[in-house]
mmCIF file of C-alpha atoms and ligand atoms in Angstrom:
data_model
loop_
_atom_site.group_PDB
_atom_site.id
_atom_site.type_symbol
_atom_site.label_atom_id
_atom_site.label_comp_id
_atom_site.label_asym_id
_atom_site.label_seq_id
_atom_site.Cartn_x
_atom_site.Cartn_y
_atom_site.Cartn_z
ATOM 1 C CA UNK A 27 -122.441 -0.723 143.597
ATOM 2 C CA UNK A 28 -121.845 -3.051 140.774
ATOM 3 C CA UNK A 29 -123.426 -2.943 137.428
ATOM 4 C CA UNK A 30 -123.833 -5.352 135.048
ATOM 5 C CA UNK A 31 -123.394 -3.919 131.629
ATOM 6 C CA UNK A 32 -125.121 -5.719 128.620
ATOM 7 C CA UNK A 33 -125.056 -3.966 125.567
ATOM 8 C CA UNK A 34 -126.799 -6.700 123.232
ATOM 9 C CA UNK A 35 -127.180 -6.076 119.645
ATOM 10 C CA UNK A 36 -127.622 -3.414 116.838
ATOM 11 C CA UNK A 37 -127.310 0.077 118.059
ATOM 12 C CA UNK A 38 -127.045 -1.574 121.807
ATOM 13 C CA UNK A 39 -123.321 -1.362 122.022
ATOM 14 C CA UNK A 40 -123.253 2.472 120.640
ATOM 15 C CA UNK A 41 -125.948 3.618 122.999
ATOM 16 C CA UNK A 42 -124.646 1.886 126.076
ATOM 17 C CA UNK A 43 -121.307 3.109 125.619
ATOM 18 C CA UNK A 44 -122.513 6.777 125.944
ATOM 19 C CA UNK A 45 -124.391 5.833 129.122
ATOM 20 C CA UNK A 46 -121.404 4.062 130.491
ATOM 21 C CA UNK A 47 -119.119 7.440 129.942
ATOM 22 C CA UNK A 48 -121.734 9.125 131.797
ATOM 23 C CA UNK A 49 -121.339 6.749 134.770
ATOM 24 C CA UNK A 50 -117.634 7.136 134.609
ATOM 25 C CA UNK A 51 -118.163 10.975 134.733
ATOM 26 C CA UNK A 52 -120.126 10.471 137.794
ATOM 27 C CA UNK A 53 -117.439 8.253 139.302
ATOM 28 C CA UNK A 54 -114.973 11.142 139.085
ATOM 29 C CA UNK A 55 -117.067 12.899 141.256
ATOM 30 C CA UNK A 56 -117.120 10.083 144.019
ATOM 31 C CA UNK A 57 -120.260 7.842 142.709
ATOM 32 C CA UNK A 58 -118.798 4.266 143.739
ATOM 33 C CA UNK A 59 -119.608 2.239 140.832
ATOM 34 C CA UNK A 60 -118.065 -0.912 139.503
ATOM 35 C CA UNK A 61 -119.022 -1.994 135.912
ATOM 36 C CA UNK A 62 -118.503 -5.456 134.190
ATOM 37 C CA UNK A 63 -119.865 -6.043 130.756
ATOM 38 C CA UNK A 64 -121.399 -9.494 129.275
ATOM 39 C CA UNK A 65 -123.075 -10.582 126.265
ATOM 40 C CA UNK A 66 -126.983 -11.150 125.814
ATOM 41 C CA UNK A 67 -129.200 -11.487 122.997
ATOM 42 C CA UNK A 68 -127.770 -12.443 119.439
ATOM 43 C CA UNK A 69 -124.232 -11.416 120.840
ATOM 44 C CA UNK A 70 -124.994 -13.983 123.734
ATOM 45 C CA UNK A 71 -125.775 -16.447 121.170
ATOM 46 C CA UNK A 72 -122.399 -15.850 118.747
ATOM 47 C CA UNK A 73 -120.627 -15.995 121.949
ATOM 48 C CA UNK A 74 -121.979 -18.891 123.896
ATOM 49 C CA UNK A 75 -124.866 -20.374 121.580
ATOM 50 C CA UNK A 76 -127.324 -18.924 124.083
ATOM 51 C CA UNK A 77 -129.398 -15.811 124.016
ATOM 52 C CA UNK A 78 -129.069 -15.796 127.865
ATOM 53 C CA UNK A 79 -125.629 -17.056 128.553
ATOM 54 C CA UNK A 80 -125.274 -18.865 132.278
ATOM 55 C CA UNK A 81 -122.275 -16.572 133.131
ATOM 56 C CA UNK A 82 -124.214 -13.712 131.932
ATOM 57 C CA UNK A 83 -127.128 -14.489 134.457
ATOM 58 C CA UNK A 84 -124.894 -15.133 137.041
ATOM 59 C CA UNK A 85 -123.093 -11.824 136.729
ATOM 60 C CA UNK A 86 -126.578 -10.058 136.525
ATOM 61 C CA UNK A 87 -127.738 -11.764 140.005
ATOM 62 C CA UNK A 88 -124.558 -10.849 141.548
ATOM 63 C CA UNK A 89 -124.684 -7.197 140.597
ATOM 64 C CA UNK A 90 -126.914 -4.380 142.485
ATOM 65 C CA UNK A 91 -128.401 -3.127 138.839
ATOM 66 C CA UNK A 92 -128.339 -4.169 135.305
ATOM 67 C CA UNK A 93 -128.083 -1.835 132.168
ATOM 68 C CA UNK A 94 -129.144 -3.272 129.103
ATOM 69 C CA UNK A 95 -128.917 -1.841 125.446
ATOM 70 C CA UNK A 96 -131.141 -3.855 123.279
ATOM 71 C CA UNK A 97 -131.577 -7.264 121.607
ATOM 72 C CA UNK A 98 -132.292 -8.353 118.101
ATOM 73 C CA UNK A 99 -131.348 -8.491 114.840
ATOM 74 C CA UNK A 100 -132.528 -9.957 111.253
ATOM 75 C CA UNK A 101 -129.446 -12.374 111.217
ATOM 76 C CA UNK A 102 -131.099 -14.236 114.243
ATOM 77 C CA UNK A 103 -134.711 -14.169 113.104
ATOM 78 C CA UNK A 104 -134.601 -17.818 111.557
ATOM 79 C CA UNK A 105 -132.782 -19.536 114.872
ATOM 80 C CA UNK A 106 -134.983 -21.763 116.887
ATOM 81 C CA UNK A 107 -137.835 -19.675 119.027
ATOM 82 C CA UNK A 108 -135.554 -20.515 122.352
ATOM 83 C CA UNK A 109 -132.375 -19.405 120.856
ATOM 84 C CA UNK A 110 -133.628 -15.872 119.459
ATOM 85 C CA UNK A 111 -132.340 -12.890 121.131
ATOM 86 C CA UNK A 112 -135.803 -11.604 122.614
ATOM 87 C CA UNK A 113 -136.163 -14.976 124.349
ATOM 88 C CA UNK A 114 -132.663 -13.824 126.656
ATOM 89 C CA UNK A 115 -134.423 -10.774 127.364
ATOM 90 C CA UNK A 116 -137.636 -12.506 128.517
ATOM 91 C CA UNK A 117 -135.560 -15.031 130.444
ATOM 92 C CA UNK A 118 -133.502 -12.461 132.322
ATOM 93 C CA UNK A 119 -136.656 -10.831 133.203
ATOM 94 C CA UNK A 120 -138.305 -13.958 134.572
ATOM 95 C CA UNK A 121 -135.059 -15.234 136.260
ATOM 96 C CA UNK A 122 -134.602 -12.042 138.045
ATOM 97 C CA UNK A 123 -138.485 -11.958 138.940
ATOM 98 C CA UNK A 124 -138.478 -8.168 137.221
ATOM 99 C CA UNK A 125 -142.340 -8.280 137.673
ATOM 100 C CA UNK A 126 -142.791 -4.486 137.587
ATOM 101 C CA UNK A 127 -141.771 -2.538 134.492
ATOM 102 C CA UNK A 128 -141.867 0.999 134.754
ATOM 103 C CA UNK A 129 -142.076 3.135 131.577
ATOM 104 C CA UNK A 130 -142.346 6.883 131.977
ATOM 105 C CA UNK A 131 -143.431 8.967 129.133
ATOM 106 C CA UNK A 132 -142.231 12.327 129.525
ATOM 107 C CA UNK A 133 -142.616 15.296 126.765
ATOM 108 C CA UNK A 134 -139.737 17.343 127.068
ATOM 109 C CA UNK A 135 -141.143 20.861 125.890
ATOM 110 C CA UNK A 136 -138.413 21.318 123.390
ATOM 111 C CA UNK A 137 -139.428 18.335 121.854
ATOM 112 C CA UNK A 138 -143.310 19.152 121.448
ATOM 113 C CA UNK A 139 -142.957 19.745 117.426
ATOM 114 C CA UNK A 140 -141.239 16.279 117.155
ATOM 115 C CA UNK A 141 -144.409 14.875 118.302
ATOM 116 C CA UNK A 142 -147.011 13.762 115.563
ATOM 117 C CA UNK A 143 -149.722 14.959 117.892
ATOM 118 C CA UNK A 144 -150.691 18.563 118.022
ATOM 119 C CA UNK A 145 -148.426 20.568 120.823
ATOM 120 C CA UNK A 146 -151.454 21.572 122.856
ATOM 121 C CA UNK A 147 -152.520 17.860 122.902
ATOM 122 C CA UNK A 148 -149.211 16.676 124.198
ATOM 123 C CA UNK A 149 -147.466 19.857 125.929
ATOM 124 C CA UNK A 150 -146.881 18.916 129.833
ATOM 125 C CA UNK A 151 -147.424 15.205 128.967
ATOM 126 C CA UNK A 152 -145.991 13.244 132.037
ATOM 127 C CA UNK A 153 -147.433 9.852 132.769
ATOM 128 C CA UNK A 154 -146.202 6.654 133.855
ATOM 129 C CA UNK A 155 -147.040 3.191 132.589
ATOM 130 C CA UNK A 156 -146.514 0.136 135.101
ATOM 131 C CA UNK A 157 -146.492 -2.894 132.983
ATOM 132 C CA UNK A 158 -146.369 -6.343 134.397
ATOM 133 C CA UNK A 159 -143.577 -8.135 133.051
ATOM 134 C CA UNK A 160 -143.508 -11.853 134.198
ATOM 135 C CA UNK A 161 -146.595 -13.391 133.757
ATOM 136 C CA UNK A 162 -149.814 -12.849 130.975
ATOM 137 C CA UNK A 163 -149.971 -14.383 127.322
ATOM 138 C CA UNK A 164 -145.932 -14.085 127.411
ATOM 139 C CA UNK A 165 -145.318 -16.943 129.933
ATOM 140 C CA UNK A 166 -148.769 -18.798 130.156
ATOM 141 C CA UNK A 167 -148.984 -22.664 129.749
ATOM 142 C CA UNK A 168 -149.722 -24.319 127.542
ATOM 143 C CA UNK A 169 -148.520 -22.635 124.588
ATOM 144 C CA UNK A 170 -147.381 -24.067 121.154
ATOM 145 C CA UNK A 171 -148.054 -24.713 117.642
ATOM 146 C CA UNK A 172 -149.760 -28.351 116.981
ATOM 147 C CA UNK A 173 -151.736 -30.308 114.535
ATOM 148 C CA UNK A 174 -155.572 -30.375 115.369
ATOM 149 C CA UNK A 175 -158.223 -31.832 113.111
ATOM 150 C CA UNK A 176 -155.863 -31.889 110.069
ATOM 151 C CA UNK A 177 -154.590 -28.295 110.394
ATOM 152 C CA UNK A 178 -152.019 -26.427 112.267
ATOM 153 C CA UNK A 179 -153.169 -24.312 115.316
ATOM 154 C CA UNK A 180 -151.336 -21.931 117.424
ATOM 155 C CA UNK A 181 -152.206 -21.114 121.071
ATOM 156 C CA UNK A 182 -151.143 -19.143 123.847
ATOM 157 C CA UNK A 183 -152.501 -18.948 127.368
ATOM 158 C CA UNK A 184 -153.373 -15.638 128.923
ATOM 159 C CA UNK A 185 -152.926 -16.284 133.130
ATOM 160 C CA UNK A 186 -152.799 -14.223 135.875
ATOM 161 C CA UNK A 187 -152.524 -15.524 139.673
ATOM 162 C CA UNK A 188 -154.217 -13.215 142.019
ATOM 163 C CA UNK A 189 -150.875 -12.740 143.825
ATOM 164 C CA UNK A 190 -149.005 -11.634 140.505
ATOM 165 C CA UNK A 191 -151.982 -8.925 140.157
ATOM 166 C CA UNK A 192 -151.682 -7.991 143.685
ATOM 167 C CA UNK A 193 -147.664 -7.294 143.956
ATOM 168 C CA UNK A 194 -147.699 -5.065 140.964
ATOM 169 C CA UNK A 195 -150.903 -3.399 141.832
ATOM 170 C CA UNK A 196 -148.919 -2.565 144.996
ATOM 171 C CA UNK A 197 -146.169 -1.137 143.142
ATOM 172 C CA UNK A 198 -148.571 0.767 140.947
ATOM 173 C CA UNK A 199 -150.520 2.467 143.964
ATOM 174 C CA UNK A 200 -147.091 3.231 145.712
ATOM 175 C CA UNK A 201 -146.019 5.212 142.479
ATOM 176 C CA UNK A 202 -149.381 6.938 142.124
ATOM 177 C CA UNK A 203 -148.915 7.975 145.684
ATOM 178 C CA UNK A 204 -145.805 9.772 144.845
ATOM 179 C CA UNK A 205 -147.236 11.359 141.617
ATOM 180 C CA UNK A 206 -150.990 12.866 140.915
ATOM 181 C CA UNK A 207 -152.730 10.061 143.054
ATOM 182 C CA UNK A 208 -154.611 8.861 139.945
ATOM 183 C CA UNK A 209 -154.428 5.393 138.806
ATOM 184 C CA UNK A 210 -156.054 3.820 135.663
ATOM 185 C CA UNK A 211 -156.277 -0.201 135.496
ATOM 186 C CA UNK A 212 -156.302 -1.223 131.932
ATOM 187 C CA UNK A 213 -157.777 -4.496 131.127
ATOM 188 C CA UNK A 214 -160.373 -6.258 128.684
ATOM 189 C CA UNK A 215 -162.630 -7.335 131.354
ATOM 190 C CA UNK A 216 -165.669 -7.355 128.749
ATOM 191 C CA UNK A 217 -164.261 -10.140 127.255
ATOM 192 C CA UNK A 218 -161.387 -11.996 129.373
ATOM 193 C CA UNK A 219 -162.069 -13.731 132.776
ATOM 194 C CA UNK A 220 -158.133 -13.179 133.095
ATOM 195 C CA UNK A 221 -158.748 -9.314 133.039
ATOM 196 C CA UNK A 222 -161.910 -9.624 135.292
ATOM 197 C CA UNK A 223 -159.879 -11.052 138.105
ATOM 198 C CA UNK A 224 -157.183 -8.471 137.515
ATOM 199 C CA UNK A 225 -160.045 -5.909 137.874
ATOM 200 C CA UNK A 226 -161.337 -7.315 141.188
ATOM 201 C CA UNK A 227 -157.701 -7.877 142.698
ATOM 202 C CA UNK A 228 -157.067 -4.084 141.805
ATOM 203 C CA UNK A 229 -160.421 -3.053 143.414
ATOM 204 C CA UNK A 230 -159.139 -5.340 146.776
ATOM 205 C CA UNK A 231 -155.786 -3.589 146.717
ATOM 206 C CA UNK A 232 -157.337 -0.215 146.455
ATOM 207 C CA UNK A 233 -158.584 -0.635 149.639
ATOM 208 C CA UNK A 234 -155.357 -0.127 151.062
ATOM 209 C CA UNK A 235 -154.872 3.346 149.188
ATOM 210 C CA UNK A 236 -157.843 5.744 150.160
ATOM 211 C CA UNK A 237 -155.766 8.412 148.885
ATOM 212 C CA UNK A 238 -155.480 7.229 145.176
ATOM 213 C CA UNK A 239 -158.293 7.456 142.771
ATOM 214 C CA UNK A 240 -158.751 4.043 140.800
ATOM 215 C CA UNK A 241 -160.203 3.898 137.686
ATOM 216 C CA UNK A 242 -160.908 1.280 134.929
ATOM 217 C CA UNK A 243 -160.554 1.073 131.344
ATOM 218 C CA UNK A 244 -160.616 -1.442 128.411
ATOM 219 C CA UNK A 245 -157.802 -1.642 126.636
ATOM 220 C CA UNK A 246 -159.210 -0.443 123.155
ATOM 221 C CA UNK A 247 -160.398 2.672 124.961
ATOM 222 C CA UNK A 248 -157.337 3.329 126.336
ATOM 223 C CA UNK A 249 -155.568 3.076 122.931
ATOM 224 C CA UNK A 250 -158.018 5.753 121.778
ATOM 225 C CA UNK A 251 -157.703 7.869 124.936
ATOM 226 C CA UNK A 252 -154.052 7.803 124.665
ATOM 227 C CA UNK A 253 -154.060 9.878 121.133
ATOM 228 C CA UNK A 254 -157.117 11.699 122.004
ATOM 229 C CA UNK A 255 -156.502 13.179 125.235
ATOM 230 C CA UNK A 256 -153.368 11.579 126.804
ATOM 231 C CA UNK A 257 -153.073 14.135 129.643
ATOM 232 C CA UNK A 258 -156.016 12.623 131.433
ATOM 233 C CA UNK A 259 -153.601 9.900 132.504
ATOM 234 C CA UNK A 260 -151.227 9.843 135.636
ATOM 235 C CA UNK A 261 -150.361 6.431 136.318
ATOM 236 C CA UNK A 262 -151.580 3.287 134.190
ATOM 237 C CA UNK A 263 -151.207 -0.104 135.314
ATOM 238 C CA UNK A 264 -151.927 -3.019 132.888
ATOM 239 C CA UNK A 265 -150.630 -6.682 132.011
ATOM 240 C CA UNK A 266 -147.779 -7.893 130.224
ATOM 241 C CA UNK A 267 -149.402 -7.609 126.631
ATOM 242 C CA UNK A 268 -151.491 -4.607 126.770
ATOM 243 C CA UNK A 269 -148.466 -2.752 128.468
ATOM 244 C CA UNK A 270 -146.261 -4.014 125.827
ATOM 245 C CA UNK A 271 -148.741 -2.235 123.115
ATOM 246 C CA UNK A 272 -149.635 0.534 125.188
ATOM 247 C CA UNK A 273 -146.338 1.816 126.117
ATOM 248 C CA UNK A 274 -145.211 1.902 122.450
ATOM 249 C CA UNK A 275 -148.009 4.110 121.583
ATOM 250 C CA UNK A 276 -147.314 6.378 124.665
ATOM 251 C CA UNK A 277 -143.471 6.622 123.535
ATOM 252 C CA UNK A 278 -144.581 8.532 120.199
ATOM 253 C CA UNK A 279 -146.656 10.987 122.151
ATOM 254 C CA UNK A 280 -143.432 12.312 123.489
ATOM 255 C CA UNK A 281 -141.918 12.806 119.706
ATOM 256 C CA UNK A 282 -139.527 9.923 119.735
ATOM 257 C CA UNK A 283 -139.173 6.569 121.006
ATOM 258 C CA UNK A 284 -135.511 7.129 121.501
ATOM 259 C CA UNK A 285 -136.175 9.332 124.351
ATOM 260 C CA UNK A 286 -137.825 7.055 126.705
ATOM 261 C CA UNK A 287 -136.124 5.198 129.294
ATOM 262 C CA UNK A 288 -137.578 2.145 131.704
ATOM 263 C CA UNK A 289 -136.766 0.240 134.781
ATOM 264 C CA UNK A 290 -137.986 -3.278 135.455
ATOM 265 C CA UNK A 291 -137.878 -3.963 139.108
ATOM 266 C CA UNK A 292 -138.110 -7.181 141.286
ATOM 267 C CA UNK A 293 -139.672 -6.772 144.995
ATOM 268 C CA UNK A 294 -136.599 -5.591 146.411
ATOM 269 C CA UNK A 295 -136.029 -2.611 143.906
ATOM 270 C CA UNK A 296 -133.251 -4.534 142.407
ATOM 271 C CA UNK A 297 -133.542 -3.735 138.521
ATOM 272 C CA UNK A 298 -132.675 -4.026 135.032
ATOM 273 C CA UNK A 299 -132.685 -0.721 133.241
ATOM 274 C CA UNK A 300 -133.013 -0.432 129.406
ATOM 275 C CA UNK A 301 -134.531 2.246 126.802
ATOM 276 C CA UNK A 302 -137.963 1.208 125.825
ATOM 277 C CA UNK A 303 -136.824 1.152 121.966
ATOM 278 C CA UNK A 304 -135.479 -1.697 119.950
ATOM 279 C CA UNK A 305 -132.124 -2.338 118.556
ATOM 280 C CA UNK A 306 -132.831 -0.864 115.286
ATOM 281 C CA UNK A 307 -130.519 -3.055 112.986
ATOM 282 C CA UNK A 308 -131.207 -0.556 110.154
ATOM 283 C CA UNK A 309 -129.134 2.128 111.803
ATOM 284 C CA UNK A 310 -126.551 -0.098 113.754
ATOM 285 C CA UNK A 311 -122.860 0.949 113.352
ATOM 286 C CA UNK A 312 -123.678 4.502 111.957
ATOM 287 C CA UNK A 313 -123.337 6.457 115.110
ATOM 288 C CA UNK A 314 -126.877 7.817 114.532
ATOM 289 C CA UNK A 315 -128.950 6.468 117.221
ATOM 290 C CA UNK A 316 -130.264 8.504 120.170
ATOM 291 C CA UNK A 317 -128.397 7.743 123.390
ATOM 292 C CA UNK A 318 -130.854 9.917 125.527
ATOM 293 C CA UNK A 319 -132.989 6.882 126.610
ATOM 294 C CA UNK A 320 -130.215 4.832 127.752
ATOM 295 C CA UNK A 321 -128.755 7.505 129.522
ATOM 296 C CA UNK A 322 -132.177 8.599 131.195
ATOM 297 C CA UNK A 323 -132.097 4.681 132.218
ATOM 298 C CA UNK A 324 -129.066 5.359 134.087
ATOM 299 C CA UNK A 325 -130.846 8.184 136.110
ATOM 300 C CA UNK A 326 -133.846 5.833 136.620
ATOM 301 C CA UNK A 327 -131.202 3.402 138.129
ATOM 302 C CA UNK A 328 -129.646 6.014 140.150
ATOM 303 C CA UNK A 329 -133.170 6.396 141.560
ATOM 304 C CA UNK A 330 -134.996 3.466 142.190
ATOM 305 C CA UNK A 331 -132.099 0.913 142.511
ATOM 306 C CA UNK A 332 -129.299 2.784 144.133
ATOM 307 C CA UNK A 333 -131.111 5.553 145.729
ATOM 308 C CA UNK A 334 -129.205 8.310 144.718
ATOM 309 C CA UNK A 335 -132.095 10.806 143.832
ATOM 310 C CA UNK A 336 -129.775 13.905 143.606
ATOM 311 C CA UNK A 337 -127.372 12.473 140.931
ATOM 312 C CA UNK A 338 -130.489 11.079 139.085
ATOM 313 C CA UNK A 339 -131.703 14.372 138.791
ATOM 314 C CA UNK A 340 -128.310 15.845 137.893
ATOM 315 C CA UNK A 341 -128.164 13.548 134.921
ATOM 316 C CA UNK A 342 -131.732 14.521 133.911
ATOM 317 C CA UNK A 343 -131.029 18.301 134.163
ATOM 318 C CA UNK A 344 -127.784 17.501 131.789
ATOM 319 C CA UNK A 345 -130.038 15.837 129.263
ATOM 320 C CA UNK A 346 -132.435 18.616 129.675
ATOM 321 C CA UNK A 347 -129.683 21.162 129.136
ATOM 322 C CA UNK A 348 -128.425 19.563 125.796
ATOM 323 C CA UNK A 349 -131.908 19.831 124.545
ATOM 324 C CA UNK A 350 -132.346 23.330 125.556
ATOM 325 C CA UNK A 351 -128.876 23.997 123.730
ATOM 326 C CA UNK A 352 -130.522 22.536 120.234
ATOM 327 C CA UNK A 353 -128.584 19.327 120.078
ATOM 328 C CA UNK A 354 -130.616 16.475 118.153
ATOM 329 C CA UNK A 355 -130.178 13.115 117.128
ATOM 330 C CA UNK A 356 -131.806 12.330 113.760
ATOM 331 C CA UNK A 357 -134.672 10.974 115.107
ATOM 332 C CA UNK A 358 -135.652 13.949 117.073
ATOM 333 C CA UNK A 359 -134.265 16.526 114.575
ATOM 334 C CA UNK A 360 -136.485 19.497 113.344
ATOM 335 C CA UNK A 361 -135.529 22.644 111.312
ATOM 336 C CA UNK A 362 -133.488 24.902 113.254
ATOM 337 C CA UNK A 363 -131.727 22.581 115.661
ATOM 338 C CA UNK A 364 -128.405 20.994 115.539
ATOM 339 C CA UNK A 365 -128.149 17.491 114.151
ATOM 340 C CA UNK A 366 -125.383 15.666 116.088
ATOM 341 C CA UNK A 367 -124.215 11.865 116.259
ATOM 342 C CA UNK A 368 -124.750 9.147 119.111
ATOM 343 C CA UNK A 369 -121.161 9.869 120.254
ATOM 344 C CA UNK A 370 -121.571 13.874 119.811
ATOM 345 C CA UNK A 371 -124.884 13.731 121.812
ATOM 346 C CA UNK A 372 -123.272 11.474 124.690
ATOM 347 C CA UNK A 373 -120.286 13.720 124.805
ATOM 348 C CA UNK A 374 -122.371 16.742 125.118
ATOM 349 C CA UNK A 375 -124.298 15.106 128.216
ATOM 350 C CA UNK A 376 -120.982 14.268 129.836
ATOM 351 C CA UNK A 377 -120.296 18.339 129.275
ATOM 352 C CA UNK A 378 -123.167 19.026 130.647
ATOM 353 C CA UNK A 379 -122.742 17.158 133.885
HETATM 354 C C1 LIG B 413 -140.442 -4.550 125.086
HETATM 355 C C2 LIG B 413 -140.105 -5.474 123.694
HETATM 356 C C3 LIG B 413 -139.907 -7.002 123.976
HETATM 357 C C4 LIG B 413 -141.247 -7.402 124.966
HETATM 358 C C5 LIG B 413 -139.729 -7.952 123.017
HETATM 359 C C6 LIG B 413 -138.298 -7.860 122.628
HETATM 360 C C7 LIG B 413 -139.568 -9.301 123.468
HETATM 361 O O1 LIG B 413 -141.119 -5.250 122.906
HETATM 362 O O2 LIG B 413 -139.746 -4.529 125.844
HETATM 363 O O3 LIG B 413 -141.378 -4.027 124.775
HETATM 364 O O4 LIG B 413 -142.396 -7.672 124.082
HETATM 365 O O5 LIG B 413 -141.548 -7.255 126.105
HETATM 366 MG MG1 LIG B 414 -142.322 -3.700 122.994
#
């Protein structure tokens, strides 16, 4: 199995290095993996003048799975829009047709006190957000900034074809079938035609999954319900923009965005795996970042693309073990626990494996 390793920017290289150590440890036990690194984001721009160099995309397409760190940094913010690091990430998602983004929000009981919400609100939380990733206002045309009537206007197009809604709906229903059989579709159908169509297609697809209880919620209400009573949700399916926002919100229910992994899958379960947090330029190079989200992304890779459920669980147990041991990076540190660096955390997971 070939894995394209794209560390990216900021803390990306530090956290990816720990995930690579985990893969290498598993290789000692017989997991057949071959890894090759390539630059993306600002690193891609620095190396080849392009946030998604052609050779990086070719490597990603030729691999079974992609492991990505994070992209972005203040030094790239003034580049022309199509050279910015984020564009590299958006392009690789689109080019590889990774339309289904799975973002689990799981609260480890050991971290309940790290959440800003009361423990009884979040204890036992286990929800999955399925975010559509290659459509919506992120990619809709036309878009731009132009002069109209003597002033500048900025515009984007929120657009979904029914086929795009249908395929992500099938992924979400399939996941709901394997979990609690509850699916909540989040949109803004009281205002947006795009959401009206989204909702209609969800209802159509639901007919093929009679065991799944489908509900509908407007995104503003969903944002509120996520902090009021997050445990009411099992699986949430939503569009690209709403999913971007709600998945950041859901991550904080669990105490730290530094704990959450993600998978972005195409129609054949080929995928790109990345932590949901960003490149955190403020702490880059200091060896204090939390590598667990990236390590847990490797677990998702083994589960969804490489079909190695047992090995995925082995990684998840190792992560759980280091938390039980009381090891914490700065972002999840609380009184009475032991603060460790990024590499110490990675080493501890390897030792636990
Ligand atoms: C995410 C990020 C990206 C997005 C950015 C970096 C383009 O916020 O993966 O959630 O908006 O999708
Ligand atoms: Mg985001």
